[in-house]
XYZ file of C-alpha atoms in Angstrom:
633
model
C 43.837 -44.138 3.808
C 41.899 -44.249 7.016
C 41.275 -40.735 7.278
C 39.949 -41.495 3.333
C 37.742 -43.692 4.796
C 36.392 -41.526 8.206
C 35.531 -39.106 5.770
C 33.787 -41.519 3.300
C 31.747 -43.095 6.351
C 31.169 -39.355 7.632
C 29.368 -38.341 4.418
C 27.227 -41.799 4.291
C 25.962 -41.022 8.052
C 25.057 -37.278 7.128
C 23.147 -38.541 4.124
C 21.650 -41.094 6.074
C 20.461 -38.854 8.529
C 19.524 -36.160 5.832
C 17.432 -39.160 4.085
C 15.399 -39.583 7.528
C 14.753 -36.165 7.435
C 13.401 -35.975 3.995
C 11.182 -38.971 4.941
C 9.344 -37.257 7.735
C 9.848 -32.872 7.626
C 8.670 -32.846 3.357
C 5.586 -33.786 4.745
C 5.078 -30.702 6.650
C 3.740 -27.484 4.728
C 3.574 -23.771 5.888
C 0.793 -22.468 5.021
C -0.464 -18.981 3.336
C 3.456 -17.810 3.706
C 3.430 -14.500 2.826
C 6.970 -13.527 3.763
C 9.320 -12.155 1.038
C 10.968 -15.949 0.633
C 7.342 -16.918 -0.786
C 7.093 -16.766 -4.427
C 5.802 -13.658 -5.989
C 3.044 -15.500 -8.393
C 1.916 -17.174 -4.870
C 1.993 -14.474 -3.163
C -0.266 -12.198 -5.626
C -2.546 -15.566 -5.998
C -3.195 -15.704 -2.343
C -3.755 -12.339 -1.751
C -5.961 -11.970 -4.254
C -8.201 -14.902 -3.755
C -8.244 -13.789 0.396
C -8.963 -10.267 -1.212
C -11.628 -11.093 -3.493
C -13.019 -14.092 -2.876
C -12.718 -15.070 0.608
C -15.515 -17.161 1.485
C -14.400 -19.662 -1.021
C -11.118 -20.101 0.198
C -10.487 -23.012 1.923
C -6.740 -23.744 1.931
C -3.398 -22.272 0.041
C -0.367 -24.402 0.978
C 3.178 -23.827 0.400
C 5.401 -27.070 0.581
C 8.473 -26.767 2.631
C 11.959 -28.254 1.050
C 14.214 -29.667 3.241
C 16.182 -31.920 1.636
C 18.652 -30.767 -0.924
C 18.351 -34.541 -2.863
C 15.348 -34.672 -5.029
C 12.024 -36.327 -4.148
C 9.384 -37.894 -4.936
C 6.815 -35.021 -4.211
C 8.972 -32.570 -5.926
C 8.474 -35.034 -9.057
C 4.718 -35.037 -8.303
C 3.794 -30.878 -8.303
C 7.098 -29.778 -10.513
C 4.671 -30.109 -13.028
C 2.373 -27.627 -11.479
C 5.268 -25.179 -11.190
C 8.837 -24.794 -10.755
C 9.571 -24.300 -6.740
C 7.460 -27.776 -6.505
C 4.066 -26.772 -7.450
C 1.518 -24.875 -4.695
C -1.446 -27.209 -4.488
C -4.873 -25.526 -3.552
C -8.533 -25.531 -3.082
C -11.534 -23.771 -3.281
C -14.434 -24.807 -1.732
C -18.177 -23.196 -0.840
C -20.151 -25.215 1.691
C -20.429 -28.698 2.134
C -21.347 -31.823 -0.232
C -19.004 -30.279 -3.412
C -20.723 -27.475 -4.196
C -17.754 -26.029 -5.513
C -17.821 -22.457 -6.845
C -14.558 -20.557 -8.608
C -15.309 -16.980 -10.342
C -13.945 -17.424 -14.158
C -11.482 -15.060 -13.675
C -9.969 -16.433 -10.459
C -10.096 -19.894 -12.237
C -8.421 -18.506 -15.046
C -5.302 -16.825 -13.113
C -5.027 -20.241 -11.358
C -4.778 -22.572 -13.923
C -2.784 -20.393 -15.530
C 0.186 -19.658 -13.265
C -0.609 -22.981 -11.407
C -1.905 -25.692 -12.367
C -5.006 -27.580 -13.688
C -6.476 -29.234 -10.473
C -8.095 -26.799 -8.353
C -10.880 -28.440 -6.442
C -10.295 -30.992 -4.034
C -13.156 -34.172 -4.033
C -12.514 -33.718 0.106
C -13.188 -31.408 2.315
C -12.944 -29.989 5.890
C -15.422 -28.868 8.401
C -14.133 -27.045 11.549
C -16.344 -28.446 14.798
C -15.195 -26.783 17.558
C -11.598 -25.797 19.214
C -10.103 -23.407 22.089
C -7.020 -22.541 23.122
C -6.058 -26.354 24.662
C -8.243 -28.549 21.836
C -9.702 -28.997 18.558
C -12.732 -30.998 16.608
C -13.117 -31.338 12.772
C -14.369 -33.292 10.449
C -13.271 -34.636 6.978
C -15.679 -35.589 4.132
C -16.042 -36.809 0.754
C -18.971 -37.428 -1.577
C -16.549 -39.401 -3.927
C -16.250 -43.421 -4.400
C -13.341 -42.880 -6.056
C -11.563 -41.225 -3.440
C -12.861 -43.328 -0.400
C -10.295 -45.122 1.506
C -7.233 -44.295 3.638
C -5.381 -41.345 4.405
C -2.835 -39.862 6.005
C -3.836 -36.893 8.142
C -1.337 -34.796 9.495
C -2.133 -31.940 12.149
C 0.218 -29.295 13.581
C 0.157 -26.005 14.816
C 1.764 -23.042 13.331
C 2.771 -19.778 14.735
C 3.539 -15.928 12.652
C 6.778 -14.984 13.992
C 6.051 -11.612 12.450
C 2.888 -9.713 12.046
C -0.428 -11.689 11.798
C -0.699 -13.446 8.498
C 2.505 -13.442 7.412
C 5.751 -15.847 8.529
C 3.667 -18.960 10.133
C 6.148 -21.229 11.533
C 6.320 -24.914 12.909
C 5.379 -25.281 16.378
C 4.121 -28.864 17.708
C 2.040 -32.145 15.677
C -1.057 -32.612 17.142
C -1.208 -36.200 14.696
C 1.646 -38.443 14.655
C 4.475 -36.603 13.045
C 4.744 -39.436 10.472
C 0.663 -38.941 9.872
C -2.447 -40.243 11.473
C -3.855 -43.086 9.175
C -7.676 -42.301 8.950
C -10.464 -44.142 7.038
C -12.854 -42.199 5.187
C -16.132 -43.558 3.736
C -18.006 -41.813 0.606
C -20.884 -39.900 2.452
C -19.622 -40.194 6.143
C -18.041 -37.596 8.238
C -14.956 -38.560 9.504
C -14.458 -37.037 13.011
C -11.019 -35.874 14.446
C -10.187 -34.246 17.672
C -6.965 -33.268 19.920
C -6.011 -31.446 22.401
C -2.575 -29.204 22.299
C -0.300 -27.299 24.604
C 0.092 -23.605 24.143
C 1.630 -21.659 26.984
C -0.258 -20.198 29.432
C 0.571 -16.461 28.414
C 0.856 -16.914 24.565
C -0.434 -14.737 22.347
C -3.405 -16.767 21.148
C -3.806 -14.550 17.839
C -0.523 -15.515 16.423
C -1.441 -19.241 16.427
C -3.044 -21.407 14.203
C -3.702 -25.159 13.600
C -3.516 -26.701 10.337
C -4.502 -29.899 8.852
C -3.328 -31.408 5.634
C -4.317 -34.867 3.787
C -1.829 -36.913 2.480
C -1.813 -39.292 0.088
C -0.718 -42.706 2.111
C 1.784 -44.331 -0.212
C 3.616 -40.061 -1.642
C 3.522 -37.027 -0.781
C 0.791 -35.834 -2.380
C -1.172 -33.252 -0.725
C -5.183 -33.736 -1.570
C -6.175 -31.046 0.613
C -5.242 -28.883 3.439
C -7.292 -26.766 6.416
C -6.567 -24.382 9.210
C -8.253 -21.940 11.472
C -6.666 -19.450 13.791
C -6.357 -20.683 17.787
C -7.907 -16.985 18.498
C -9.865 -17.670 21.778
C -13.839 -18.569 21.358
C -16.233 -17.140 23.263
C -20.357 -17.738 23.404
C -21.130 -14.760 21.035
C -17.627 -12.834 19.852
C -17.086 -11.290 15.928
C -14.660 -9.176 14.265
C -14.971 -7.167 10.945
C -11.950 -6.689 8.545
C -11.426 -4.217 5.480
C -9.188 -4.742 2.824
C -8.432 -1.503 2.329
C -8.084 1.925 4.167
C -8.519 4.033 0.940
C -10.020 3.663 -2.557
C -8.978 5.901 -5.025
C -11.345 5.898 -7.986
C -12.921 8.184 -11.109
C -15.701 10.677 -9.876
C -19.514 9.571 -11.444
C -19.126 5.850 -11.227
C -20.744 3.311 -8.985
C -17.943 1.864 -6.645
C -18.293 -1.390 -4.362
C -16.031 -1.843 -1.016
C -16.043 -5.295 0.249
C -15.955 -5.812 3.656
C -16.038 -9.293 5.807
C -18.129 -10.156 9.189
C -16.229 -13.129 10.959
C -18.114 -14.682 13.772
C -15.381 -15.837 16.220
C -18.246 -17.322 18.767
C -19.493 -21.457 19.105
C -22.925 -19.756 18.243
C -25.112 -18.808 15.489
C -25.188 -14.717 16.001
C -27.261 -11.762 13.638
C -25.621 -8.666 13.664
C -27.096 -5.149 13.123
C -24.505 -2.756 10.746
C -25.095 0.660 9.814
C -23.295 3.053 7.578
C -22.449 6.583 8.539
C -19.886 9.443 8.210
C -18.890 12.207 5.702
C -20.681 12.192 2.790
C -20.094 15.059 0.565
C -23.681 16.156 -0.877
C -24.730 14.195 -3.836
C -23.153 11.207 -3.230
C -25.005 8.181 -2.168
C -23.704 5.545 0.086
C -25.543 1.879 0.937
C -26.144 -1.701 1.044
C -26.701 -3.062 -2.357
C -28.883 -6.451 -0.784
C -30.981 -3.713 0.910
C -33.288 -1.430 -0.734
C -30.748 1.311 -0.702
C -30.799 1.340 3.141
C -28.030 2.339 5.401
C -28.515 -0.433 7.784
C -29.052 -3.923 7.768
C -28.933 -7.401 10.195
C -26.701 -10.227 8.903
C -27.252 -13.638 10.170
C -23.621 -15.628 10.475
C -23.021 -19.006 11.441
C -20.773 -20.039 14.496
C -17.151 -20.180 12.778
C -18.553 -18.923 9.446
C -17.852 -15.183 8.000
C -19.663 -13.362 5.516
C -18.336 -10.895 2.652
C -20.713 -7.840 1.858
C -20.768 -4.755 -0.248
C -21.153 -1.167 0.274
C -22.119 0.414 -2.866
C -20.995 4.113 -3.245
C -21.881 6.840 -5.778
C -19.464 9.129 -5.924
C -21.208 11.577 -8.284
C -18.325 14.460 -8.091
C -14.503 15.416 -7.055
C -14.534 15.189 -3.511
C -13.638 12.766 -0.355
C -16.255 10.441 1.388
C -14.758 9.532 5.160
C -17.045 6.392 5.699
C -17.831 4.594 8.670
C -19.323 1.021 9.223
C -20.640 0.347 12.737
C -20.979 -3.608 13.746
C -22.880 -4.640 16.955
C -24.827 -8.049 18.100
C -27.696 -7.610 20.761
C -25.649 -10.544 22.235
C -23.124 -8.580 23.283
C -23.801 -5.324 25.555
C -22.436 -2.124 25.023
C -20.088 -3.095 22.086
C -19.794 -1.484 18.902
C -16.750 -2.451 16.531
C -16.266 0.433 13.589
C -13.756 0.425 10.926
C -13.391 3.679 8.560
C -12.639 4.125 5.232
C -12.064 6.689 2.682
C -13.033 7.103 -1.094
C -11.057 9.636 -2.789
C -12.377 10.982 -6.606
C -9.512 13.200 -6.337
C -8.068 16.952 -5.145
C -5.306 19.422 -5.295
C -2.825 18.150 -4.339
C -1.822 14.495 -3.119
C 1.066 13.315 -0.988
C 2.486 9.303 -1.596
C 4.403 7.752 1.062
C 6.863 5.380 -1.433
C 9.461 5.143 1.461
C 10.923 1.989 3.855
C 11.453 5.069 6.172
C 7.330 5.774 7.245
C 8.065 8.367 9.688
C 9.659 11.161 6.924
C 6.018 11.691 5.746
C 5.165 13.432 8.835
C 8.292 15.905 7.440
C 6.382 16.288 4.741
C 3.228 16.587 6.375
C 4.214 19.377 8.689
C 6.010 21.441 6.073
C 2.666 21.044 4.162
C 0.448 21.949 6.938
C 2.801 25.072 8.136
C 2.228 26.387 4.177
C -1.575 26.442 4.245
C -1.389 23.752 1.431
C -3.730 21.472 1.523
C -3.058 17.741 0.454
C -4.411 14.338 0.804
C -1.917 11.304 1.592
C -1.695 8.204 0.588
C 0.880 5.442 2.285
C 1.152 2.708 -0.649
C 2.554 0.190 2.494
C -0.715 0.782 4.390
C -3.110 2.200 1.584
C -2.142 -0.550 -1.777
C -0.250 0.703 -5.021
C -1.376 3.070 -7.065
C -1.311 2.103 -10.443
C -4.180 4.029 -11.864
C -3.663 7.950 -11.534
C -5.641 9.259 -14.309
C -8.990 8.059 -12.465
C -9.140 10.156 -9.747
C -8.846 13.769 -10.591
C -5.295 14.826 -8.703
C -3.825 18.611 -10.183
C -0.302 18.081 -8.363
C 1.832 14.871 -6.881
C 4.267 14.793 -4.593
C 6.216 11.142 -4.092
C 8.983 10.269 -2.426
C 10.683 6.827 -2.085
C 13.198 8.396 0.443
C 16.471 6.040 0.429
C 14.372 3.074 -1.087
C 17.008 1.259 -3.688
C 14.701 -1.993 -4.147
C 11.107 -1.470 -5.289
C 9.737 1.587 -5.392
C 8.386 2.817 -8.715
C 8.802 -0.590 -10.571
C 6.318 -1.708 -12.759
C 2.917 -0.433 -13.134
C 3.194 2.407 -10.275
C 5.859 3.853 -13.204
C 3.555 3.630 -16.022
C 0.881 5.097 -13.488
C 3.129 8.063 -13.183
C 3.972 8.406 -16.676
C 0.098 8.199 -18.158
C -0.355 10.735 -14.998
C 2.073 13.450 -16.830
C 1.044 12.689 -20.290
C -2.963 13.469 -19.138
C -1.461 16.570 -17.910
C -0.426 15.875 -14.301
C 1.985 17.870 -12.433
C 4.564 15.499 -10.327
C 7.467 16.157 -7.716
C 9.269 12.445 -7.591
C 12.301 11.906 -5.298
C 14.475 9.497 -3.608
C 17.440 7.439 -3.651
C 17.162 4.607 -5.958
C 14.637 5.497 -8.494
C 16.981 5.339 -11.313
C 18.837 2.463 -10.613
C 15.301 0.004 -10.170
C 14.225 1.891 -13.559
C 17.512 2.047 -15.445
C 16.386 0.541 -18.468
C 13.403 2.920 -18.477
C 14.724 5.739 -21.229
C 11.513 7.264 -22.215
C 10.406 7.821 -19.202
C 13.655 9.571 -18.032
C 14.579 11.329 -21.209
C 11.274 12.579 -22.838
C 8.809 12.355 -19.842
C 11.076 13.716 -17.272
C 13.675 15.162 -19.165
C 16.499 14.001 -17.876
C 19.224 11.732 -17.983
C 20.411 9.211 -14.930
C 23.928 8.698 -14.791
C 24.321 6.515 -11.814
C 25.239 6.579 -8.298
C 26.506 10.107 -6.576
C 30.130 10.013 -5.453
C 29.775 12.675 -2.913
C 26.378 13.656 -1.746
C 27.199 15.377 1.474
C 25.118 18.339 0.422
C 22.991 19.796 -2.506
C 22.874 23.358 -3.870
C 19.713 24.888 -5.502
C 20.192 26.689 -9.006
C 18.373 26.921 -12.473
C 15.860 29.259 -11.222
C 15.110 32.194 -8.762
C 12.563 29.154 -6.578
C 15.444 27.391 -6.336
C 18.569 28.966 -5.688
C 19.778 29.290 -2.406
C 18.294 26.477 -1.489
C 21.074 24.794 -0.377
C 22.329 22.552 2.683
C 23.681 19.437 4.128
C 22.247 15.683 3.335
C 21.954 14.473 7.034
C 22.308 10.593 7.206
C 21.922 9.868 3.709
C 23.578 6.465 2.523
C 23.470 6.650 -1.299
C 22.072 9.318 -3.642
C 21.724 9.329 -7.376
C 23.136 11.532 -10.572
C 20.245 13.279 -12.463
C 20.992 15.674 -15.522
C 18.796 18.380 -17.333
C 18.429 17.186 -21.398
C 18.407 20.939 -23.241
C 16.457 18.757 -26.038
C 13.635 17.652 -23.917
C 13.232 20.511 -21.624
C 14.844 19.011 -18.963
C 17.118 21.892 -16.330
C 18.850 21.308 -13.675
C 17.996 22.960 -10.576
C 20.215 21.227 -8.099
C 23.859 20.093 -8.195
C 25.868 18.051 -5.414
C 29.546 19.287 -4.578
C 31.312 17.743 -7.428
C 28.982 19.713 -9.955
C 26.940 16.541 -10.644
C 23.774 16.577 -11.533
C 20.922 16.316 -8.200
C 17.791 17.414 -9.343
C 16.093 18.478 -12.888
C 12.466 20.443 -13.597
C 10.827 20.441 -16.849
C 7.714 22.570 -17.969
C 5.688 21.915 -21.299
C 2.886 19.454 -21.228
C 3.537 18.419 -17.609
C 5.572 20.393 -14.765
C 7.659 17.692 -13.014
C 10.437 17.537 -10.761
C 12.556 14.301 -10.383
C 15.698 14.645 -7.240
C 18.015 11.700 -6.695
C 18.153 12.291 -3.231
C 15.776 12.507 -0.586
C 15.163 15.902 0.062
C 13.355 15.420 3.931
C 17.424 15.020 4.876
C 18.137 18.490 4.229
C 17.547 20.518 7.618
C 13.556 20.904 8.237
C 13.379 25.059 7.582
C 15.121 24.708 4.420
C 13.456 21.399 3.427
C 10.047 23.295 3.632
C 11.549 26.676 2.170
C 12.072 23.720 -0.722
C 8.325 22.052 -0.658
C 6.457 25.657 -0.984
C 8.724 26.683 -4.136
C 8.205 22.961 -5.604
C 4.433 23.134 -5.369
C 4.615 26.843 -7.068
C 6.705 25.628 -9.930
C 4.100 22.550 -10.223
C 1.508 25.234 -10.099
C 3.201 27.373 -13.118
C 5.916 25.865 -14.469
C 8.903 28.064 -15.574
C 6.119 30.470 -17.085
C 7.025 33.721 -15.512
C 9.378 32.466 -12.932
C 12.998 33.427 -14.245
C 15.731 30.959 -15.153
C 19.305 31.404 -13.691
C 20.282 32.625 -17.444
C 17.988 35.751 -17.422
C 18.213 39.139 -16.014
C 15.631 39.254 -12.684
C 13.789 42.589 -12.773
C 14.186 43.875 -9.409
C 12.139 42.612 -6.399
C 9.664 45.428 -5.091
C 9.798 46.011 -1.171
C 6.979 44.748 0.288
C 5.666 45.255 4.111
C 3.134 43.610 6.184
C 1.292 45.242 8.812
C 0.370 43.948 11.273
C 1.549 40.128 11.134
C 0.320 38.142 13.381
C -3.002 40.104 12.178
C -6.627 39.150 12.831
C -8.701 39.220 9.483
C -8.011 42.296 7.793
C -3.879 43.680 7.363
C -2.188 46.549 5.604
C 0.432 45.096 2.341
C 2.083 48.072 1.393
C 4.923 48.836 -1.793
C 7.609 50.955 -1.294
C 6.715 54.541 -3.746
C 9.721 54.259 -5.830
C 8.139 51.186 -7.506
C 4.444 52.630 -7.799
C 3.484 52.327 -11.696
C 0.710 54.342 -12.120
C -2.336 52.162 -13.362
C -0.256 48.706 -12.107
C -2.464 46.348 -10.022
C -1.115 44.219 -6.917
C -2.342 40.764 -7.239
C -2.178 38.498 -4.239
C -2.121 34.497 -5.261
C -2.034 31.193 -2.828
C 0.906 28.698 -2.641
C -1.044 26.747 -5.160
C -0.957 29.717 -8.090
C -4.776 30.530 -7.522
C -5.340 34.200 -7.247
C -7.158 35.297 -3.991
C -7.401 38.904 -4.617
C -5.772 42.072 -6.699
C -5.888 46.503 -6.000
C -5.445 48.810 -7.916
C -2.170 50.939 -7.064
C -2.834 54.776 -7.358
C 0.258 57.099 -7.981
C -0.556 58.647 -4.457
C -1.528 55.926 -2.405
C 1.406 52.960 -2.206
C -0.748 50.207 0.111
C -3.961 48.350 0.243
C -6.079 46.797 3.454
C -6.640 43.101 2.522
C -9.770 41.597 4.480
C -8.577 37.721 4.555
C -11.757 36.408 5.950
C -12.097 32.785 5.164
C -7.872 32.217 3.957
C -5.754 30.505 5.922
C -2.241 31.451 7.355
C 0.490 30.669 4.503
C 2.698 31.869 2.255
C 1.371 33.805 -0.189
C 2.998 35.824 -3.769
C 2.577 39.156 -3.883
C 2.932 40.105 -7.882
C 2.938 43.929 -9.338
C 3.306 44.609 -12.890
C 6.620 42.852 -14.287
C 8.181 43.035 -11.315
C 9.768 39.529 -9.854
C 6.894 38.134 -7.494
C 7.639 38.402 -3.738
C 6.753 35.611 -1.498
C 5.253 36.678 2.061
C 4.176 34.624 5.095
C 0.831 35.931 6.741
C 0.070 34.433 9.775
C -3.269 35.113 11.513
């Protein structure tokens, strides 16, 4: 019975204690929390409001549960939405003149709720790295009075932006009770401890009103502890790369920040390069590449660069930032808009360091490519737009995320238009396992779950194919992928146990889908396995014999010399010359570079290769199976 009873009093001090808790820690938000515990409708919110419309952001706050017994502000914002609701605000300059595009409004009180715009707002006076001055305003009767006004700062644990964790109060942890009168300023300042080496960046402060009888949060503000200097700036991009339809009229936003505790004008240019016909400038200008931008101490600006991209082609742009404040500095940041190209190379993988695999094997076979890393470059969920002949994208050993969603119906609308597609890695079938018609009539073929043994991989279905064969080096899962006869769908690699590892189909589309990542296998057979892929992309099975048919014999080609300098000698053995037959000489990508005619007494021709590039190349005479040759200049 007394042990009964030390347990009994046990539990009443732990809730007891948990009870203080709740009455002081709820109170305490973390704010723009963009780490994978955040929700993924609050995540997608705030990154598109900082994205799109970032001069009228003010404050996104994520309330922080720690209390496992219901309370009263989980009562108050459940009704905004279920983790507790995600009050926010959007303000643009003082005295309410709020501003919210439609569509931004729309999204919000959609998969939000209904109360937006907060009746009081924040001004940021001055701070450093040891204090802070704001001020808090409202031009409403109805909300004059008192307050609570809590202040702490926050640190990211991780990269910048993302992970901002609880560091000190600079209020009273319970709250500061303020006063605030209709039409006054309410002015608030503190001072704070950092250490004396801390990385200033990775700290912010952040103030939040409270309601002083719940937990109501009316409105919240912060502002990074980055150091301030007289005259300092910064200019971001949101993105590295744009991909987009040639002969439209694109717009890349970029943002001016002034970091300094003065006004400041800065002078920005645009330069780079353009490909001809294209037109690049500043929309607010009269189609000038340079302009001055006045900014405010502590204010930032967002502007436009408006780009016609009038053709297929690349545009490497550069946007140059300087203030005559500053001496001798120039700030640039670059950025690409891509209309499309051969071929182009997606980065899909946790692993970041296999595309440069890729990207030698690539670069040793002459074939040109543009890449795109959707971790550093955004999704790509539109690939009809941009004009790409051949796609190459691997999720390497990715078994969470990958081609979900709209990146798979990008894919799929890009090989109904026609696209060509090499797709591999080791968990695209079981994050898509519901998705049939892609699998069966897009792809054809058939996934049939996780690989047993995966050690290695043999190459078969087709003369490009077989042989290749090799090990899987530190591979932890791999999936089962079968040709469908019925759609068109053959297997062209098997794993030990005679399961399925790879399929190719040809008919509207050439595509190639592997359940394994094939960057494992060792590097000279891995890009033995990248030049054949891109050829079948290039023609399909069209020509190119299957496993089931007879191969006409392979003439015997020479090269002389090789290493050459710009012209060589490609001769045929004479026991395959067919009088009247022409040799035809054709790039990795299919296109045909040059062809001779063979005469019954002459069995080799001198090929001038001025302006090609070392490769492999396919040597093809009359309906004899195509040779594949390396010339190296």
């Amino acid at each position: 019975m007394k042990m009964q009873w030390k347990y009994i009093t046990i539990f009443l001090m732990l809730c007891v204690f948990i009870s203080c808790g709740a009455d002081i820690f709820p109170r305490m938000p973390i704010i723009e929390t963009f780490a994978s515990s955040g929700c993924g409708a609050c995540i997608s919110f705030a990154q598109a409001m900082d994205t799109l419309y970032p001069q009228y952001v003010d404050s996104i706050v994520f309330v922080l549960y720690l209390s496992p017994f219901p309370a009263d502000r989980f009562d108050h914002y459940s009704e905004y939405y279920d983790i507790g609701g995600v009050p926010w605000t959007a303000l643009d300059g003082d005295d309410l003149d709020h501003y919210v595009a439609s569509s931004v409004m729309a999204f919000a009180t959609s998969r939000l709720h209904s109360r937006p715009i907060s009746p009081i707002g924040f001004n940021l006076l001055y701070y450093d790295h040891d204090s802070i001055s704001i001020d808090i305003y409202t031009d409403s009767v109805s909300y004059e009075g008192e307050w609570k006004l809590f202040g702490l700062i926050v640190k990211d644990s991780l990269l910048s932006g993302f992970n901002r964790v609880f560091q000190s109060f600079i209020t009273a942890p319970a709250g500061t009770s303020i006063y605030i009168t209709a039409g006054e300023h309410y002015y608030f300042s503190a001072f704070h401890e950092l250490e004396p080496d801390a990385d200033l960046e990775l700290y912010s402060a952040v103030f939040f009103l409270q309601t002083p009888d719940s937990t109501e949060i009316i409105n919240a503000f912060h502002t990074s502890m980055h150091p301030r200097l007289r005259f300092d700036f910064s200019i971001q991009q949101f993105a590295c790369k744009y991909a987009i339809p040639p002969g439209i009229i694109f717009d890349v936003q970029f943002k001016i920040a002034n970091w300094g505790i003065c006004d400041d004008t800065y002078n920005i240019s645009l330069s780079g390069d353009i490909p001809a016909g294209w037109e690049v400038y500043f929309p607010f200008t009269d189609y000038l590449t340079t302009a001055e931008i006045w900014v405010p101490a502590f204010g930032d600006t967002v502007l436009d660069i408006e780009v016609v991209a009038s053709s297929v082609d690349i545009a490497d742009i550069v946007l140059s930032a300087n203030s005559d404040s500053i001496m001798g500095r120039i700030d640039t940041i670059r950025f690409e808009i891509i209309t499309g190209g051969e071929n182009l190379l997606v980065c899909d993988s946790p692993t970041q360091e296999d595309s440069v695999l890729y990207q030698n094997a690539l670069d040793n076979l002459g074939i040109p490519y543009i890449y795109w890393d959707t971790e550093r470059d955004g999704l790509l969920n539109d690939l009809t737009a941009p004009e790409f002949n051949n796609i190459i994208w691997f999720c390497g050993e990715d078994t969470l995320e990958n081609i979900v969603g709209e990146e798979r119906m990008a894919i799929q609308d890009f090989l109904n238009s026609g696209g060509n597609l090499l797709l591999s890695g080791s968990g695209i079938g079981r994050v898509n396992e519901t998705a049939f018609i892609f699998f069966r009539d897009i792809l054809g073929t058939r996934y049939d779950g996780i690989a047993e043994n995966f050690s290695s991989v043999r190459g078969e279905g087709s003369y490009l194919f077989n042989g290749i064969s090799g090990e899987l080096g530190d591979v932890q899962s791999a999936e089962i992928f079968s040709g469908i006869d019925s759609t068109g769908g053959i297997t062209i690699f098997t794993y030990p146990d005679e399961t399925g590892a790879g399929v190719a189909k040809d008919d509207f589309a050439n595509s190639i889908i592997l359940g394994f990542p094939p960057e494992r296998l060792q590097f000279e057979i891995f890009e033995e396995f990248i030049g054949n892929a891109v050829q079948f992309l290039c023609e399909g099975f069209s020509g190119i014999p299957t496993q089931s048919a007879e191969k006409p014999m392979s003439p015997a080609i020479s090269v002389s010399p090789n290493p050459f300098n710009s012209i060589c000698q490609i001769s045929i053995a004479p026991t395959a010359i067919i009088k009247g037959e022409k040799l035809e000489l054709y790039n990795i990508t299919g296109e045909k570079v040059a062809d001779f005619s063979i005469g019954s007494n002459c069995n080799s021709i001198n090929w001038n290769s001025q302006g090609m590039t070392s490769g492999i190349y396919i040597v093809k005479y009359s309906d004899l199976e195509p040779v594949r040759v390396v010339l190296i200049k």
